[in-house]
Amino acid sequence: MDISSLYNISSDVIRKAAEEGMIQSPAAGGDFGSIFDKAVDSLNTTNAYLSDAENEKLKWALGETENTHDLTIALQKSSAALQYTVAIRDKFLEAYKELMQMQI
């Protein structure tokens, strides 16, 4: 299933990734290594967003900046990335459990 075909997705990032061919369906020839590399990249991106949000919170708390706009953006980015990562993890665990229940 191509993620860009979902009707409730309105993210410019997902749309751009689909146009550039970064998002592939499993039948399009993605081996496990490339899928794993993309998952690790996604985790690194999520970690970077969380780190940026923490840095913005510290700057604001220490009085180094009064710009709450940057703080809000960093917090929203980190929240969305973390929610997406948790959703992917949950789907992965669900698929793993289903595989483990298969009869051989």
N, CA, C and O atoms as a Tinker XYZ file with bonds, in Angstrom:
   416  protein
     1  N      0.839000   -1.179000    0.000000    73     2
     2  CA     0.000000    0.000000    0.000000    64     1     3
     3  C      0.884000    1.240000    0.000000    63     2     4     5
     4  O      1.822000    1.340000    0.791000    81     3
     5  N      0.595000    2.149000   -0.854000    73     3     6
     6  CA     1.352000    3.391000   -0.943000    64     5     7
     7  C      0.761000    4.374000    0.054000    63     6     8     9
     8  O     -0.427000    4.689000   -0.009000    81     7
     9  N      1.590000    4.862000    0.977000    73     7    10
    10  CA     1.123000    5.738000    2.060000    64     9    11
    11  C      0.572000    7.056000    1.532000    63    10    12    13
    12  O     -0.281000    7.670000    2.172000    81    11
    13  N      1.049000    7.495000    0.373000    73    11    14
    14  CA     0.590000    8.777000   -0.153000    64    13    15
    15  C     -0.836000    8.703000   -0.702000    63    14    16    17
    16  O     -1.443000    9.733000   -0.995000    81    15
    17  N     -1.371000    7.483000   -0.843000    73    15    18
    18  CA    -2.719000    7.359000   -1.378000    64    17    19
    19  C     -3.803000    7.479000   -0.303000    63    18    20    21
    20  O     -4.990000    7.461000   -0.628000    81    19
    21  N     -3.422000    7.599000    0.955000    73    19    22
    22  CA    -4.406000    7.741000    2.016000    64    21    23
    23  C     -5.088000    9.100000    1.910000    63    22    24    25
    24  O     -4.437000   10.111000    1.643000    81    23
    25  N     -6.381000    9.118000    2.119000    73    23    26
    26  CA    -7.149000   10.338000    1.930000    64    25    27
    27  C     -6.951000   11.371000    3.027000    63    26    28    29
    28  O     -7.042000   12.570000    2.766000    81    27
    29  N     -6.685000   10.934000    4.234000    73    27    30
    30  CA    -6.589000   11.887000    5.335000    64    29    31
    31  C     -5.173000   12.423000    5.539000    63    30    32    33
    32  O     -4.932000   13.145000    6.507000    81    31
    33  N     -4.239000   12.094000    4.663000    73    31    34
    34  CA    -2.875000   12.607000    4.748000    64    33    35
    35  C     -2.792000   13.892000    3.939000    63    34    36    37
    36  O     -3.045000   13.899000    2.735000    81    35
    37  N     -2.436000   14.970000    4.610000    73    35    38
    38  CA    -2.307000   16.244000    3.906000    64    37    39
    39  C     -0.934000   16.842000    4.119000    63    38    40    41
    40  O     -0.736000   18.039000    3.910000    81    39
    41  N      0.017000   16.020000    4.532000    73    39    42
    42  CA     1.359000   16.506000    4.830000    64    41    43
    43  C      2.131000   16.769000    3.545000    63    42    44    45
    44  O      2.171000   15.933000    2.641000    81    43
    45  N      2.737000   17.939000    3.483000    73    43    46
    46  CA     3.569000   18.268000    2.332000    64    45    47
    47  C      4.812000   17.392000    2.290000    63    46    48    49
    48  O      5.312000   17.083000    1.208000    81    47
    49  N      5.315000   16.991000    3.446000    73    47    50
    50  CA     6.509000   16.159000    3.504000    64    49    51
    51  C      6.230000   14.795000    2.871000    63    50    52    53
    52  O      7.035000   14.300000    2.082000    81    51
    53  N      5.096000   14.191000    3.214000    73    51    54
    54  CA     4.749000   12.883000    2.656000    64    53    55
    55  C      4.487000   13.007000    1.164000    63    54    56    57
    56  O      4.904000   12.149000    0.386000    81    55
    57  N      3.804000   14.061000    0.761000    73    55    58
    58  CA     3.523000   14.265000   -0.658000    64    57    59
    59  C      4.820000   14.437000   -1.448000    63    58    60    61
    60  O      4.962000   13.884000   -2.539000    81    59
    61  N      5.761000   15.200000   -0.900000    73    59    62
    62  CA     7.042000   15.427000   -1.572000    64    61    63
    63  C      7.853000   14.133000   -1.647000    63    62    64    65
    64  O      8.475000   13.844000   -2.668000    81    63
    65  N      7.842000   13.360000   -0.565000    73    63    66
    66  CA     8.570000   12.089000   -0.558000    64    65    67
    67  C      7.985000   11.117000   -1.582000    63    66    68    69
    68  O      8.725000   10.379000   -2.231000    81    67
    69  N      6.668000   11.116000   -1.726000    73    67    70
    70  CA     6.033000   10.247000   -2.709000    64    69    71
    71  C      6.395000   10.669000   -4.124000    63    70    72    73
    72  O      6.608000    9.824000   -4.993000    81    71
    73  N      6.465000   11.984000   -4.357000    73    71    74
    74  CA     6.819000   12.480000   -5.682000    64    73    75
    75  C      8.267000   12.155000   -6.026000    63    74    76    77
    76  O      8.583000   11.890000   -7.187000    81    75
    77  N      9.145000   12.173000   -5.037000    73    75    78
    78  CA    10.552000   11.881000   -5.278000    64    77    79
    79  C     10.836000   10.385000   -5.300000    63    78    80    81
    80  O     11.967000    9.971000   -5.553000    81    79
    81  N      9.821000    9.578000   -5.038000    73    79    82
    82  CA    10.005000    8.126000   -5.078000    64    81    83
    83  C     10.605000    7.549000   -3.820000    63    82    84    85
    84  O     11.087000    6.416000   -3.829000    81    83
    85  N     10.587000    8.309000   -2.729000    73    83    86
    86  CA    11.155000    7.801000   -1.491000    64    85    87
    87  C     10.218000    6.809000   -0.814000    63    86    88    89
    88  O     10.665000    5.935000   -0.072000    81    87
    89  N      8.936000    6.942000   -1.065000    73    87    90
    90  CA     7.962000    6.048000   -0.467000    64    89    91
    91  C      7.609000    4.990000   -1.501000    63    90    92    93
    92  O      7.130000    5.310000   -2.589000    81    91
    93  N      7.846000    3.742000   -1.159000    73    91    94
    94  CA     7.574000    2.646000   -2.058000    64    93    95
    95  C      6.624000    1.671000   -1.392000    63    94    96    97
    96  O      6.598000    1.535000   -0.169000    81    95
    97  N      5.853000    1.003000   -2.212000    73    95    98
    98  CA     5.044000   -0.065000   -1.673000    64    97    99
    99  C      5.946000   -1.278000   -1.479000    63    98   100   101
   100  O      6.988000   -1.364000   -2.129000    81    99
   101  N      5.585000   -2.215000   -0.608000    73    99   102
   102  CA     6.431000   -3.383000   -0.394000    64   101   103
   103  C      6.651000   -4.193000   -1.670000    63   102   104   105
   104  O      7.705000   -4.807000   -1.831000    81   103
   105  N      5.693000   -4.206000   -2.562000    73   103   106
   106  CA     5.828000   -4.946000   -3.811000    64   105   107
   107  C      6.780000   -4.251000   -4.775000    63   106   108   109
   108  O      7.173000   -4.847000   -5.778000    81   107
   109  N      7.161000   -3.009000   -4.501000    73   107   110
   110  CA     8.015000   -2.266000   -5.414000    64   109   111
   111  C      9.480000   -2.655000   -5.276000    63   110   112   113
   112  O     10.329000   -2.080000   -5.958000    81   111
   113  N      9.794000   -3.600000   -4.426000    73   111   114
   114  CA    11.157000   -4.106000   -4.358000    64   113   115
   115  C     11.994000   -3.532000   -3.240000    63   114   116   117
   116  O     13.167000   -3.229000   -3.459000    81   115
   117  N     11.446000   -3.369000   -2.060000    73   115   118
   118  CA    12.239000   -2.910000   -0.932000    64   117   119
   119  C     12.675000   -4.112000   -0.115000    63   118   120   121
   120  O     11.837000   -4.791000    0.477000    81   119
   121  N     13.987000   -4.389000   -0.073000    73   119   122
   122  CA    14.445000   -5.501000    0.731000    64   121   123
   123  C     14.521000   -5.083000    2.197000    63   122   124   125
   124  O     14.363000   -3.907000    2.524000    81   123
   125  N     14.762000   -6.045000    3.068000    73   123   126
   126  CA    14.726000   -5.771000    4.494000    64   125   127
   127  C     15.784000   -4.754000    4.898000    63   126   128   129
   128  O     15.537000   -3.913000    5.762000    81   127
   129  N     16.957000   -4.824000    4.285000    73   127   130
   130  CA    18.040000   -3.903000    4.625000    64   129   131
   131  C     17.671000   -2.453000    4.377000    63   130   132   133
   132  O     17.959000   -1.587000    5.203000    81   131
   133  N     17.039000   -2.183000    3.251000    73   131   134
   134  CA    16.663000   -0.803000    2.952000    64   133   135
   135  C     15.525000   -0.340000    3.850000    63   134   136   137
   136  O     15.488000    0.824000    4.251000    81   135
   137  N     14.609000   -1.225000    4.166000    73   135   138
   138  CA    13.520000   -0.873000    5.073000    64   137   139
   139  C     14.076000   -0.591000    6.468000    63   138   140   141
   140  O     13.650000    0.352000    7.135000    81   139
   141  N     15.031000   -1.415000    6.901000    73   139   142
   142  CA    15.651000   -1.211000    8.211000    64   141   143
   143  C     16.418000    0.107000    8.247000    63   142   144   145
   144  O     16.354000    0.832000    9.240000    81   143
   145  N     17.144000    0.423000    7.170000    73   143   146
   146  CA    17.885000    1.690000    7.107000    64   145   147
   147  C     16.946000    2.884000    7.177000    63   146   148   149
   148  O     17.249000    3.876000    7.840000    81   147
   149  N     15.812000    2.793000    6.500000    73   147   150
   150  CA    14.842000    3.888000    6.552000    64   149   151
   151  C     14.253000    4.029000    7.950000    63   150   152   153
   152  O     14.006000    5.141000    8.415000    81   151
   153  N     14.028000    2.900000    8.619000    73   151   154
   154  CA    13.502000    2.950000    9.984000    64   153   155
   155  C     14.509000    3.591000   10.931000    63   154   156   157
   156  O     14.133000    4.384000   11.794000    81   155
   157  N     15.784000    3.252000   10.774000    73   155   158
   158  CA    16.820000    3.846000   11.612000    64   157   159
   159  C     16.927000    5.343000   11.335000    63   158   160   161
   160  O     17.073000    6.135000   12.266000    81   159
   161  N     16.855000    5.737000   10.065000    73   159   162
   162  CA    16.874000    7.162000    9.718000    64   161   163
   163  C     15.692000    7.897000   10.337000    63   162   164   165
   164  O     15.825000    9.025000   10.813000    81   163
   165  N     14.530000    7.240000   10.324000    73   163   166
   166  CA    13.335000    7.844000   10.920000    64   165   167
   167  C     13.513000    8.021000   12.433000    63   166   168   169
   168  O     13.122000    9.046000   12.991000    81   167
   169  N     14.097000    7.032000   13.084000    73   167   170
   170  CA    14.354000    7.145000   14.526000    64   169   171
   171  C     15.360000    8.256000   14.820000    63   170   172   173
   172  O     15.209000    9.000000   15.789000    81   171
   173  N     16.378000    8.360000   13.983000    73   171   174
   174  CA    17.365000    9.436000   14.170000    64   173   175
   175  C     16.722000   10.810000   13.982000    63   174   176   177
   176  O     17.039000   11.748000   14.713000    81   175
   177  N     15.830000   10.931000   13.016000    73   175   178
   178  CA    15.127000   12.195000   12.796000    64   177   179
   179  C     14.246000   12.538000   13.988000    63   178   180   181
   180  O     14.218000   13.682000   14.440000    81   179
   181  N     13.528000   11.541000   14.495000    73   179   182
   182  CA    12.685000   11.750000   15.671000    64   181   183
   183  C     13.535000   12.185000   16.860000    63   182   184   185
   184  O     13.163000   13.097000   17.597000    81   183
   185  N     14.673000   11.529000   17.041000    73   183   186
   186  CA    15.570000   11.892000   18.137000    64   185   187
   187  C     16.081000   13.317000   17.977000    63   186   188   189
   188  O     16.197000   14.046000   18.962000    81   187
   189  N     16.385000   13.720000   16.753000    73   187   190
   190  CA    16.858000   15.086000   16.508000    64   189   191
   191  C     15.771000   16.106000   16.833000    63   190   192   193
   192  O     16.054000   17.149000   17.422000    81   191
   193  N     14.527000   15.811000   16.453000    73   191   194
   194  CA    13.418000   16.718000   16.762000    64   193   195
   195  C     13.216000   16.840000   18.272000    63   194   196   197
   196  O     12.974000   17.933000   18.784000    81   195
   197  N     13.317000   15.713000   18.982000    73   195   198
   198  CA    13.168000   15.752000   20.438000    64   197   199
   199  C     14.301000   16.555000   21.080000    63   198   200   201
   200  O     14.075000   17.305000   22.029000    81   199
   201  N     15.498000   16.396000   20.566000    73   199   202
   202  CA    16.644000   17.151000   21.078000    64   201   203
   203  C     16.485000   18.645000   20.810000    63   202   204   205
   204  O     16.773000   19.471000   21.677000    81   203
   205  N     16.023000   18.990000   19.600000    73   203   206
   206  CA    15.788000   20.403000   19.279000    64   205   207
   207  C     14.743000   21.017000   20.199000    63   206   208   209
   208  O     14.892000   22.156000   20.643000    81   207
   209  N     13.689000   20.265000   20.484000    73   207   210
   210  CA    12.639000   20.770000   21.372000    64   209   211
   211  C     13.187000   20.990000   22.774000    63   210   212   213
   212  O     12.866000   21.985000   23.425000    81   211
   213  N     14.013000   20.061000   23.234000    73   211   214
   214  CA    14.604000   20.207000   24.566000    64   213   215
   215  C     15.532000   21.423000   24.616000    63   214   216   217
   216  O     15.551000   22.157000   25.604000    81   215
   217  N     16.291000   21.627000   23.555000    73   215   218
   218  CA    17.184000   22.795000   23.499000    64   217   219
   219  C     16.388000   24.103000   23.509000    63   218   220   221
   220  O     16.770000   25.061000   24.181000    81   219
   221  N     15.289000   24.139000   22.767000    73   219   222
   222  CA    14.449000   25.340000   22.741000    64   221   223
   223  C     13.827000   25.601000   24.109000    63   222   224   225
   224  O     13.717000   26.751000   24.536000    81   223
   225  N     13.417000   24.525000   24.801000    73   223   226
   226  CA    12.858000   24.700000   26.150000    64   225   227
   227  C     13.903000   25.259000   27.102000    63   226   228   229
   228  O     13.605000   26.136000   27.913000    81   227
   229  N     15.129000   24.752000   27.005000    73   227   230
   230  CA    16.196000   25.252000   27.873000    64   229   231
   231  C     16.523000   26.704000   27.576000    63   230   232   233
   232  O     16.714000   27.497000   28.498000    81   231
   233  N     16.590000   27.064000   26.296000    73   231   234
   234  CA    16.862000   28.464000   25.938000    64   233   235
   235  C     15.786000   29.383000   26.489000    63   234   236   237
   236  O     16.082000   30.459000   27.010000    81   235
   237  N     14.541000   28.956000   26.371000    73   235   238
   238  CA    13.439000   29.794000   26.849000    64   237   239
   239  C     13.456000   29.891000   28.373000    63   238   240   241
   240  O     13.222000   30.959000   28.938000    81   239
   241  N     13.736000   28.759000   29.036000    73   239   242
   242  CA    13.753000   28.751000   30.506000    64   241   243
   243  C     14.902000   29.588000   31.067000    63   242   244   245
   244  O     14.766000   30.204000   32.125000    81   243
   245  N     16.017000   29.609000   30.368000    73   243   246
   246  CA    17.168000   30.379000   30.834000    64   245   247
   247  C     17.098000   31.848000   30.435000    63   246   248   249
   248  O     17.949000   32.643000   30.834000    81   247
   249  N     16.097000   32.206000   29.657000    73   247   250
   250  CA    15.924000   33.588000   29.256000    64   249   251
   251  C     16.798000   34.002000   28.090000    63   250   252   253
   252  O     16.954000   35.194000   27.825000    81   251
   253  N     17.372000   33.033000   27.387000    73   251   254
   254  CA    18.216000   33.346000   26.241000    64   253   255
   255  C     17.393000   33.788000   25.036000    63   254   256   257
   256  O     17.902000   34.445000   24.128000    81   255
   257  N     16.130000   33.422000   25.041000    73   255   258
   258  CA    15.244000   33.829000   23.954000    64   257   259
   259  C     13.852000   34.091000   24.517000    63   258   260   261
   260  O     13.436000   33.486000   25.505000    81   259
   261  N     13.159000   34.992000   23.876000    73   259   262
   262  CA    11.770000   35.260000   24.256000    64   261   263
   263  C     10.815000   34.848000   23.144000    63   262   264   265
   264  O      9.620000   35.135000   23.198000    81   263
   265  N     11.355000   34.176000   22.143000    73   263   266
   266  CA    10.580000   33.781000   20.981000    64   265   267
   267  C      9.851000   32.462000   21.271000    63   266   268   269
   268  O     10.428000   31.381000   21.151000    81   267
   269  N      8.607000   32.570000   21.645000    73   267   270
   270  CA     7.834000   31.360000   21.932000    64   269   271
   271  C      7.386000   30.664000   20.652000    63   270   272   273
   272  O      6.977000   29.504000   20.691000    81   271
   273  N      7.457000   31.351000   19.534000    73   271   274
   274  CA     7.075000   30.754000   18.250000    64   273   275
   275  C      7.994000   29.578000   17.908000    63   274   276   277
   276  O      7.517000   28.506000   17.536000    81   275
   277  N      9.323000   29.778000   18.035000    73   275   278
   278  CA    10.270000   28.698000   17.761000    64   277   279
   279  C     10.086000   27.541000   18.737000    63   278   280   281
   280  O     10.206000   26.376000   18.358000    81   279
   281  N      9.798000   27.863000   19.979000    73   279   282
   282  CA     9.558000   26.829000   20.980000    64   281   283
   283  C      8.334000   26.003000   20.618000    63   282   284   285
   284  O      8.368000   24.774000   20.684000    81   283
   285  N      7.265000   26.668000   20.240000    73   283   286
   286  CA     6.034000   25.974000   19.875000    64   285   287
   287  C      6.237000   25.085000   18.654000    63   286   288   289
   288  O      5.755000   23.953000   18.618000    81   287
   289  N      6.951000   25.599000   17.657000    73   287   290
   290  CA     7.207000   24.801000   16.451000    64   289   291
   291  C      8.034000   23.566000   16.787000    63   290   292   293
   292  O      7.721000   22.466000   16.331000    81   291
   293  N      9.086000   23.740000   17.581000    73   291   294
   294  CA     9.937000   22.607000   17.958000    64   293   295
   295  C      9.151000   21.565000   18.746000    63   294   296   297
   296  O      9.325000   20.364000   18.536000    81   295
   297  N      8.287000   22.019000   19.653000    73   295   298
   298  CA     7.482000   21.085000   20.441000    64   297   299
   299  C      6.478000   20.328000   19.566000    63   298   300   301
   300  O      6.266000   19.132000   19.764000    81   299
   301  N      5.865000   21.012000   18.607000    73   299   302
   302  CA     4.905000   20.355000   17.731000    64   301   303
   303  C      5.591000   19.359000   16.806000    63   302   304   305
   304  O      5.070000   18.267000   16.576000    81   303
   305  N      6.755000   19.725000   16.275000    73   303   306
   306  CA     7.504000   18.800000   15.421000    64   305   307
   307  C      7.879000   17.539000   16.193000    63   306   308   309
   308  O      7.708000   16.424000   15.700000    81   307
   309  N      8.387000   17.726000   17.401000    73   307   310
   310  CA     8.801000   16.566000   18.188000    64   309   311
   311  C      7.607000   15.706000   18.578000    63   310   312   313
   312  O      7.703000   14.479000   18.594000    81   311
   313  N      6.497000   16.333000   18.888000    73   311   314
   314  CA     5.299000   15.580000   19.249000    64   313   315
   315  C      4.782000   14.762000   18.075000    63   314   316   317
   316  O      4.453000   13.586000   18.229000    81   315
   317  N      4.711000   15.378000   16.912000    73   315   318
   318  CA     4.225000   14.664000   15.723000    64   317   319
   319  C      5.167000   13.531000   15.345000    63   318   320   321
   320  O      4.712000   12.440000   15.001000    81   319
   321  N      6.466000   13.770000   15.402000    73   319   322
   322  CA     7.431000   12.728000   15.054000    64   321   323
   323  C      7.358000   11.565000   16.034000    63   322   324   325
   324  O      7.439000   10.404000   15.630000    81   323
   325  N      7.206000   11.867000   17.309000    73   323   326
   326  CA     7.121000   10.811000   18.312000    64   325   327
   327  C      5.837000   10.005000   18.153000    63   326   328   329
   328  O      5.863000    8.780000   18.271000    81   327
   329  N      4.725000   10.664000   17.888000    73   327   330
   330  CA     3.460000    9.949000   17.674000    64   329   331
   331  C      3.554000    9.035000   16.458000    63   330   332   333
   332  O      3.059000    7.908000   16.485000    81   331
   333  N      4.192000    9.520000   15.389000    73   331   334
   334  CA     4.354000    8.722000   14.185000    64   333   335
   335  C      5.244000    7.515000   14.465000    63   334   336   337
   336  O      4.946000    6.406000   14.020000    81   335
   337  N      6.336000    7.725000   15.200000    73   335   338
   338  CA     7.247000    6.634000   15.530000    64   337   339
   339  C      6.560000    5.580000   16.393000    63   338   340   341
   340  O      6.755000    4.383000   16.182000    81   339
   341  N      5.765000    6.012000   17.353000    73   339   342
   342  CA     5.034000    5.070000   18.207000    64   341   343
   343  C      4.011000    4.287000   17.392000    63   342   344   345
   344  O      3.823000    3.092000   17.618000    81   343
   345  N      3.355000    4.943000   16.456000    73   343   346
   346  CA     2.384000    4.253000   15.600000    64   345   347
   347  C      3.069000    3.193000   14.741000    63   346   348   349
   348  O      2.540000    2.095000   14.568000    81   347
   349  N      4.233000    3.518000   14.208000    73   347   350
   350  CA     4.992000    2.549000   13.405000    64   349   351
   351  C      5.424000    1.371000   14.273000    63   350   352   353
   352  O      5.337000    0.217000   13.853000    81   351
   353  N      5.892000    1.669000   15.488000    73   351   354
   354  CA     6.297000    0.603000   16.401000    64   353   355
   355  C      5.129000   -0.323000   16.724000    63   354   356   357
   356  O      5.284000   -1.544000   16.741000    81   355
   357  N      3.966000    0.260000   16.980000    73   355   358
   358  CA     2.796000   -0.545000   17.297000    64   357   359
   359  C      2.406000   -1.450000   16.132000    63   358   360   361
   360  O      2.054000   -2.611000   16.340000    81   359
   361  N      2.467000   -0.925000   14.906000    73   359   362
   362  CA     2.145000   -1.739000   13.723000    64   361   363
   363  C      3.168000   -2.847000   13.540000    63   362   364   365
   364  O      2.813000   -3.969000   13.179000    81   363
   365  N      4.446000   -2.536000   13.789000    73   363   366
   366  CA     5.482000   -3.545000   13.681000    64   365   367
   367  C      5.256000   -4.667000   14.687000    63   366   368   369
   368  O      5.355000   -5.842000   14.334000    81   367
   369  N      4.955000   -4.320000   15.931000    73   367   370
   370  CA     4.702000   -5.336000   16.960000    64   369   371
   371  C      3.460000   -6.159000   16.645000    63   370   372   373
   372  O      3.429000   -7.365000   16.892000    81   371
   373  N      2.448000   -5.513000   16.104000    73   371   374
   374  CA     1.233000   -6.225000   15.702000    64   373   375
   375  C      1.544000   -7.237000   14.605000    63   374   376   377
   376  O      1.059000   -8.368000   14.647000    81   375
   377  N      2.350000   -6.837000   13.625000    73   375   378
   378  CA     2.734000   -7.750000   12.543000    64   377   379
   379  C      3.598000   -8.885000   13.078000    63   378   380   381
   380  O      3.445000  -10.031000   12.657000    81   379
   381  N      4.497000   -8.579000   13.994000    73   379   382
   382  CA     5.349000   -9.603000   14.595000    64   381   383
   383  C      4.515000  -10.639000   15.344000    63   382   384   385
   384  O      4.743000  -11.841000   15.211000    81   383
   385  N      3.553000  -10.172000   16.128000    73   383   386
   386  CA     2.690000  -11.104000   16.865000    64   385   387
   387  C      1.894000  -11.983000   15.915000    63   386   388   389
   388  O      1.695000  -13.169000   16.176000    81   387
   389  N      1.440000  -11.401000   14.817000    73   387   390
   390  CA     0.681000  -12.165000   13.830000    64   389   391
   391  C      1.564000  -13.233000   13.183000    63   390   392   393
   392  O      1.120000  -14.359000   12.956000    81   391
   393  N      2.803000  -12.878000   12.891000    73   391   394
   394  CA     3.734000  -13.870000   12.332000    64   393   395
   395  C      4.014000  -14.997000   13.313000    63   394   396   397
   396  O      4.113000  -16.158000   12.917000    81   395
   397  N      4.142000  -14.663000   14.580000    73   395   398
   398  CA     4.443000  -15.668000   15.598000    64   397   399
   399  C      3.269000  -16.627000   15.817000    63   398   400   401
   400  O      3.475000  -17.748000   16.282000    81   399
   401  N      2.059000  -16.211000   15.494000    73   399   402
   402  CA     0.883000  -17.043000   15.680000    64   401   403
   403  C      0.579000  -17.928000   14.464000    63   402   404   405
   404  O     -0.332000  -18.755000   14.502000    81   403
   405  N      1.350000  -17.746000   13.388000    73   403   406
   406  CA     1.107000  -18.524000   12.173000    64   405   407
   407  C      1.476000  -19.990000   12.400000    63   406   408   409
   408  O      2.459000  -20.309000   13.068000    81   407
   409  N      0.668000  -20.856000   11.832000    73   407   410
   410  CA     0.924000  -22.302000   11.908000    64   409   411
   411  C      1.904000  -22.690000   10.799000    63   410   412   413
   412  O      1.788000  -22.242000    9.658000    81   411
   413  N      2.861000  -23.527000   11.161000    73   411   414
   414  CA     3.848000  -23.983000   10.150000    64   413   415
   415  C      3.569000  -25.399000    9.774000    63   414   416
   416  O      4.278000  -25.969000    8.944000    81   415
